[in-house]
PDB file of C-alpha atoms in Angstrom:
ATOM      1  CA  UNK A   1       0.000   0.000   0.000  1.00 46.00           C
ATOM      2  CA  UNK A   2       2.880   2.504   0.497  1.00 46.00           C
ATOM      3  CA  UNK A   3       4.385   2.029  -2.568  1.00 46.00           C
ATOM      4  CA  UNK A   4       1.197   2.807  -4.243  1.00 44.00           C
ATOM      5  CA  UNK A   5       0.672   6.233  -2.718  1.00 40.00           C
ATOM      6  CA  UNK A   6       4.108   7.117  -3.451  1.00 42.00           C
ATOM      7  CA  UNK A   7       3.704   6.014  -7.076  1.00 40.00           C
ATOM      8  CA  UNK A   8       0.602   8.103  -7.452  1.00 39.00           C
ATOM      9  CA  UNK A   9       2.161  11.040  -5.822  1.00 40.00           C
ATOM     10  CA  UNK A  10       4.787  10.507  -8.296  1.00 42.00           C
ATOM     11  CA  UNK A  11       2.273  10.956 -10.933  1.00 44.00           C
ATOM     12  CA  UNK A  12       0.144  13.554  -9.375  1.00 45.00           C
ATOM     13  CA  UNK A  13       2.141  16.208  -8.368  1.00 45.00           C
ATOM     14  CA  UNK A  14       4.254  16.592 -11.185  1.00 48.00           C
ATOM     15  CA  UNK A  15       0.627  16.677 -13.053  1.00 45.00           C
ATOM     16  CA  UNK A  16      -0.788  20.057 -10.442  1.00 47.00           C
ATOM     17  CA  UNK A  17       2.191  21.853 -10.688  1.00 46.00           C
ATOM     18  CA  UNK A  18       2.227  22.142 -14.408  1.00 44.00           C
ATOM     19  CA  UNK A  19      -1.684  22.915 -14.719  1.00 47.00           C
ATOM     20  CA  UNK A  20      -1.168  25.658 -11.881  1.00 46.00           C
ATOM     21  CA  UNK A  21       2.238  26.242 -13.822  1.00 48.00           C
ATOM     22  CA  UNK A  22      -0.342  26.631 -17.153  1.00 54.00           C
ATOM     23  CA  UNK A  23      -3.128  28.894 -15.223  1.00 56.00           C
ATOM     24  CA  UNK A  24       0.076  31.191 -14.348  1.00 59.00           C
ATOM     25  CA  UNK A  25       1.401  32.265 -17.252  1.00 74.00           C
ATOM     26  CA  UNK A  26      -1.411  31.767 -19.190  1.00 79.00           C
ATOM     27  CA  UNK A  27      -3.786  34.970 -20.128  1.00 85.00           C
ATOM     28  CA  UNK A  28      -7.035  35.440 -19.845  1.00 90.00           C
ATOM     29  CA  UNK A  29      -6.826  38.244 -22.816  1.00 93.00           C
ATOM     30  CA  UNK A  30      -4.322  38.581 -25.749  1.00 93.00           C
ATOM     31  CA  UNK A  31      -3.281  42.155 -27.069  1.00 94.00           C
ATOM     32  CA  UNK A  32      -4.626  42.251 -30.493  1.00 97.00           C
ATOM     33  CA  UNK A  33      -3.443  45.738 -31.708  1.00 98.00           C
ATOM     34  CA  UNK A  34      -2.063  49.492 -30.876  1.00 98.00           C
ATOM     35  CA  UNK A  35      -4.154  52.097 -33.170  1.00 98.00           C
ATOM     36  CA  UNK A  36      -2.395  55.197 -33.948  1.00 98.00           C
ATOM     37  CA  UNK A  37      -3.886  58.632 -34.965  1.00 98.00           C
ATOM     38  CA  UNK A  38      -2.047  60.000 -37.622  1.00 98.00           C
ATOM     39  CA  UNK A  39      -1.789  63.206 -39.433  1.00 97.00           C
ATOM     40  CA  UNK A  40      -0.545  61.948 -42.838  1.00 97.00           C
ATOM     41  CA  UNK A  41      -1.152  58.223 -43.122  1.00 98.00           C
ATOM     42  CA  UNK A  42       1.731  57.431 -46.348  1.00 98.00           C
ATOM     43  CA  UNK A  43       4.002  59.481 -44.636  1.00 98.00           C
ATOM     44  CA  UNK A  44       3.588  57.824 -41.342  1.00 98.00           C
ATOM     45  CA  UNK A  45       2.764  54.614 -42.983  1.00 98.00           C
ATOM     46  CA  UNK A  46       6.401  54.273 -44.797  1.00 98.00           C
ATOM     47  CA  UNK A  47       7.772  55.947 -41.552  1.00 98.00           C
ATOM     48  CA  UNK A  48       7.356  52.820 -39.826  1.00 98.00           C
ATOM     49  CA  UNK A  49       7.672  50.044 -42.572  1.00 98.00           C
ATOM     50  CA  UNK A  50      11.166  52.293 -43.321  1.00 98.00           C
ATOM     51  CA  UNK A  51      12.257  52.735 -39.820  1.00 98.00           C
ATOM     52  CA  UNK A  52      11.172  49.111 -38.584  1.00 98.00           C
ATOM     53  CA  UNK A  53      10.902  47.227 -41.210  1.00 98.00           C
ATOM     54  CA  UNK A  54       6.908  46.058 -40.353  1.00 98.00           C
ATOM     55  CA  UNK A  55       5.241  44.377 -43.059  1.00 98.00           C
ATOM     56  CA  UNK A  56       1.975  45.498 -44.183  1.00 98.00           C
ATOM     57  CA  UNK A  57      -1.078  43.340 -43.698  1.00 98.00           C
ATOM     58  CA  UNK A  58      -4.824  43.426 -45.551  1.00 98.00           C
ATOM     59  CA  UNK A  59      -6.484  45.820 -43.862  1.00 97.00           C
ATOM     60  CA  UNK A  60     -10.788  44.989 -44.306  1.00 97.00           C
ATOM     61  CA  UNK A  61     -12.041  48.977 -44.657  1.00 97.00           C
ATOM     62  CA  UNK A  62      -9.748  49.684 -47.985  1.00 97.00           C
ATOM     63  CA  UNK A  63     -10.453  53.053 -47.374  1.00 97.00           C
ATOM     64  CA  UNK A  64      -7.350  55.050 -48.148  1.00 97.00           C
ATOM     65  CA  UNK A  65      -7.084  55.979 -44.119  1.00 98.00           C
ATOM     66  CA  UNK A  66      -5.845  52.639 -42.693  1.00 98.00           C
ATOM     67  CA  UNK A  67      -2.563  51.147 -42.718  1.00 98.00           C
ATOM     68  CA  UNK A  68      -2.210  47.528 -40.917  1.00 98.00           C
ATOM     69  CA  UNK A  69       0.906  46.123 -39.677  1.00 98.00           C
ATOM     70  CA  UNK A  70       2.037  42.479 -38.185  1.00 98.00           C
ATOM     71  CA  UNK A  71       3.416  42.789 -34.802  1.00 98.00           C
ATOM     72  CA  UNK A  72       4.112  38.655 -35.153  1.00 95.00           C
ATOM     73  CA  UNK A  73       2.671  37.468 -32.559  1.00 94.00           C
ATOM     74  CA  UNK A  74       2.443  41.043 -30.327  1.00 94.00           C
ATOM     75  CA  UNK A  75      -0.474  41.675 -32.587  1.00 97.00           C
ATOM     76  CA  UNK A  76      -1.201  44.203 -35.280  1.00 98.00           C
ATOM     77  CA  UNK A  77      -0.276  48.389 -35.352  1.00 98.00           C
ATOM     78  CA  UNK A  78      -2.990  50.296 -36.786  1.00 98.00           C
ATOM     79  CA  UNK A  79      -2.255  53.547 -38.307  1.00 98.00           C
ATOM     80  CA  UNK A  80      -5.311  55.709 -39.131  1.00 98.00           C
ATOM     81  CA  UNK A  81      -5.588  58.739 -40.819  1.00 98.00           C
ATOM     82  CA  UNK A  82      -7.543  61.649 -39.282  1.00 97.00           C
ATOM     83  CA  UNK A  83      -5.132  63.566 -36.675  1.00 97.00           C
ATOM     84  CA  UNK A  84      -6.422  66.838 -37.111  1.00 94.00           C
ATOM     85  CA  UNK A  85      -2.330  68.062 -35.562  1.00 89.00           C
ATOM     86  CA  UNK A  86       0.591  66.803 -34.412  1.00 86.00           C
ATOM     87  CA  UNK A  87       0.275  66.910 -30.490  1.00 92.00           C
ATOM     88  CA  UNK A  88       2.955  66.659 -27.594  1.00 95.00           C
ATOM     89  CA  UNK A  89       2.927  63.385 -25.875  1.00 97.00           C
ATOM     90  CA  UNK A  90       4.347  62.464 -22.385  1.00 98.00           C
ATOM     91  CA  UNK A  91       7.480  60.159 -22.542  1.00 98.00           C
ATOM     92  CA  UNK A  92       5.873  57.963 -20.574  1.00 98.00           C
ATOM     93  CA  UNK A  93       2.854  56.847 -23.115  1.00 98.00           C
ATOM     94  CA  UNK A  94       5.293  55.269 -25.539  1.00 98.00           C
ATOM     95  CA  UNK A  95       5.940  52.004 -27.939  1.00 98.00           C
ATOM     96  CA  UNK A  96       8.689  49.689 -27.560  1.00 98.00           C
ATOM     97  CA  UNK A  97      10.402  47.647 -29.894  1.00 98.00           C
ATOM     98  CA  UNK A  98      13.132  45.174 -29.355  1.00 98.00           C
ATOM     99  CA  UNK A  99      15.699  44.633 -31.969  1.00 98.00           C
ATOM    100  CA  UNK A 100      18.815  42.611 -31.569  1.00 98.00           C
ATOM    101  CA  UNK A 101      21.267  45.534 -31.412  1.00 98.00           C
ATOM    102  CA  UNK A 102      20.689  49.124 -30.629  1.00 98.00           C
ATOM    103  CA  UNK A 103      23.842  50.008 -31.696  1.00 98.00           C
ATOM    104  CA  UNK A 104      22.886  49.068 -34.953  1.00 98.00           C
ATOM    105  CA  UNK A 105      20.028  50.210 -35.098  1.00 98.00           C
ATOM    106  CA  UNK A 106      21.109  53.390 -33.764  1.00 98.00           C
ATOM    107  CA  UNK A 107      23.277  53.665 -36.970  1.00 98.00           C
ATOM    108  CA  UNK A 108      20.589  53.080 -39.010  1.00 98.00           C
ATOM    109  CA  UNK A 109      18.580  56.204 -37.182  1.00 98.00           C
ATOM    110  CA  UNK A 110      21.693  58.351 -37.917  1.00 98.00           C
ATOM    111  CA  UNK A 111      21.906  57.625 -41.629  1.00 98.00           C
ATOM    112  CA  UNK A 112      17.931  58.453 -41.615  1.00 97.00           C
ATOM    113  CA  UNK A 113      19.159  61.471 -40.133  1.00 98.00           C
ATOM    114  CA  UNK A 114      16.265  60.593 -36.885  1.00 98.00           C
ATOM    115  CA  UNK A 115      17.177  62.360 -33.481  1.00 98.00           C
ATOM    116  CA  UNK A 116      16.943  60.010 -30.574  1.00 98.00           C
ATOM    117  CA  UNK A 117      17.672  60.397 -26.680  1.00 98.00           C
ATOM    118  CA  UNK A 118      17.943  58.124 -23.550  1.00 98.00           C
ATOM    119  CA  UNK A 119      16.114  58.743 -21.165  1.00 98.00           C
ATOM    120  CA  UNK A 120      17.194  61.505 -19.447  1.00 98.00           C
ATOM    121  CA  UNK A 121      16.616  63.168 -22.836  1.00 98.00           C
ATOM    122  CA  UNK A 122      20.365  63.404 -23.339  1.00 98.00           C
ATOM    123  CA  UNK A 123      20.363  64.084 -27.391  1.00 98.00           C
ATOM    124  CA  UNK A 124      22.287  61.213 -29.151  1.00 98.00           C
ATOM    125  CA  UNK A 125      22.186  59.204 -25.340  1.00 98.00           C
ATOM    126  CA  UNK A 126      22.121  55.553 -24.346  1.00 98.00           C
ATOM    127  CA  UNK A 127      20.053  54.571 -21.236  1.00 98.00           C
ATOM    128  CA  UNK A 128      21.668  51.328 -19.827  1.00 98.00           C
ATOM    129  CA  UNK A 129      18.763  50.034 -17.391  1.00 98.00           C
ATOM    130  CA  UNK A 130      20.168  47.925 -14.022  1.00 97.00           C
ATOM    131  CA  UNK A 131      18.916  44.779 -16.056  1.00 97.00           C
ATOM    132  CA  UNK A 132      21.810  45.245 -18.896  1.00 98.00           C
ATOM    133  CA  UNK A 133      19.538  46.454 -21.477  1.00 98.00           C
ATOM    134  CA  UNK A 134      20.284  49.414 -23.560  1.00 98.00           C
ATOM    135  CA  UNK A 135      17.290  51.335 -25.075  1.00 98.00           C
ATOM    136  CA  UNK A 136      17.238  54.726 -26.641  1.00 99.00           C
ATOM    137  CA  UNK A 137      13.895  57.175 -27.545  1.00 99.00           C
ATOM    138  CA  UNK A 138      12.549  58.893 -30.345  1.00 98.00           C
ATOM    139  CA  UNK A 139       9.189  60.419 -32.013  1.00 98.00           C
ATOM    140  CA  UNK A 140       7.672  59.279 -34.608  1.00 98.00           C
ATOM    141  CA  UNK A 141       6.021  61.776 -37.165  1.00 97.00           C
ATOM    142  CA  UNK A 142       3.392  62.849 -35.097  1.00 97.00           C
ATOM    143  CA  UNK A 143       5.150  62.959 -31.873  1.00 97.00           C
ATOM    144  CA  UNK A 144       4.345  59.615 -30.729  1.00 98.00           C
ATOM    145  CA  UNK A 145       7.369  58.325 -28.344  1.00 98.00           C
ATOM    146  CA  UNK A 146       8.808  55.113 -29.349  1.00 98.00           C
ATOM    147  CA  UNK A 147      11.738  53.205 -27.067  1.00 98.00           C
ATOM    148  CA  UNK A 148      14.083  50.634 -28.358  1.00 98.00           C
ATOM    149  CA  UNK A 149      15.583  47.826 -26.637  1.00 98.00           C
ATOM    150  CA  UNK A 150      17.607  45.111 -26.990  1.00 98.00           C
ATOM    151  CA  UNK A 151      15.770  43.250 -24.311  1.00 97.00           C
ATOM    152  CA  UNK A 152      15.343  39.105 -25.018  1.00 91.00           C
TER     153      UNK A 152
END
């Protein structure tokens, strides 16, 4: 009889600690896209296709005043046309992006002639978070903050 219970707590527990494992990490909701308000949607629209290299997806309204781009699995980034003026918009509310190299892709920004910061707002600055990971900031067109990272 002991050996019994300890071959079905053998087979038990490993089985509760993964579903509670699964229930963890699993969401209840999925981000399905970021929507942008935009002043000019091509110039926006090639912007970030240019600048991040996001492919363009079918967008269902074929309107002239939607672009659609794949996040992969993040979700979709929908730019729509109808930003009546470019606003001012608080560091804070901003989009990240990972890449595998800022460095690179800090040269890239350069050649595009696109002013970033850190942080601190240091022009042409680094941050260099306590985690190791190195991410810069920038606007996009219509003042929208974006952050790079080379986070994993």
């Amino acid at each position: 009889m002991k050996y019994i219970v300890i071959i079905l707590l053998t087979f038990f527990i490993p089985i509760k600690k993964t579903l509670a494992q699964e229930k963890m990490t699993k969401p209840k909701s999925i981000l399905n896209h970021i929507a942008l308000y935009v002043f000019d949607l091509n110039k926006a629209s090639a912007f970030y296709e240019q600048v991040f290299e996001l492919e363009k997806i079918p967008e269902p309204f074929r309107d002239g005043k939607h672009t659609w781009f794949s996040l992969g699995q993040a979700g979709q980034l929908h730019l729509i046309q109808g930003a009546v003026a470019r606003r001012m918009f608080d560091k804070n509310e901003h989009l990240c992006f990972s890449v595998e190299s800022v460095d690179a892709f800090v040269k890239k920004l350069k050649l595009a002639d696109i002013k970033f910061e850190n942080w601190a707002g240091d022009a042409g600055g680094i941050t260099l978070r306590v985690d190791g990971v190195k991410q810069i900031y920038f606007k996009d067109l219509d003042g929208h903050w974006l952050e790079v990272n080379d986070a994993k």
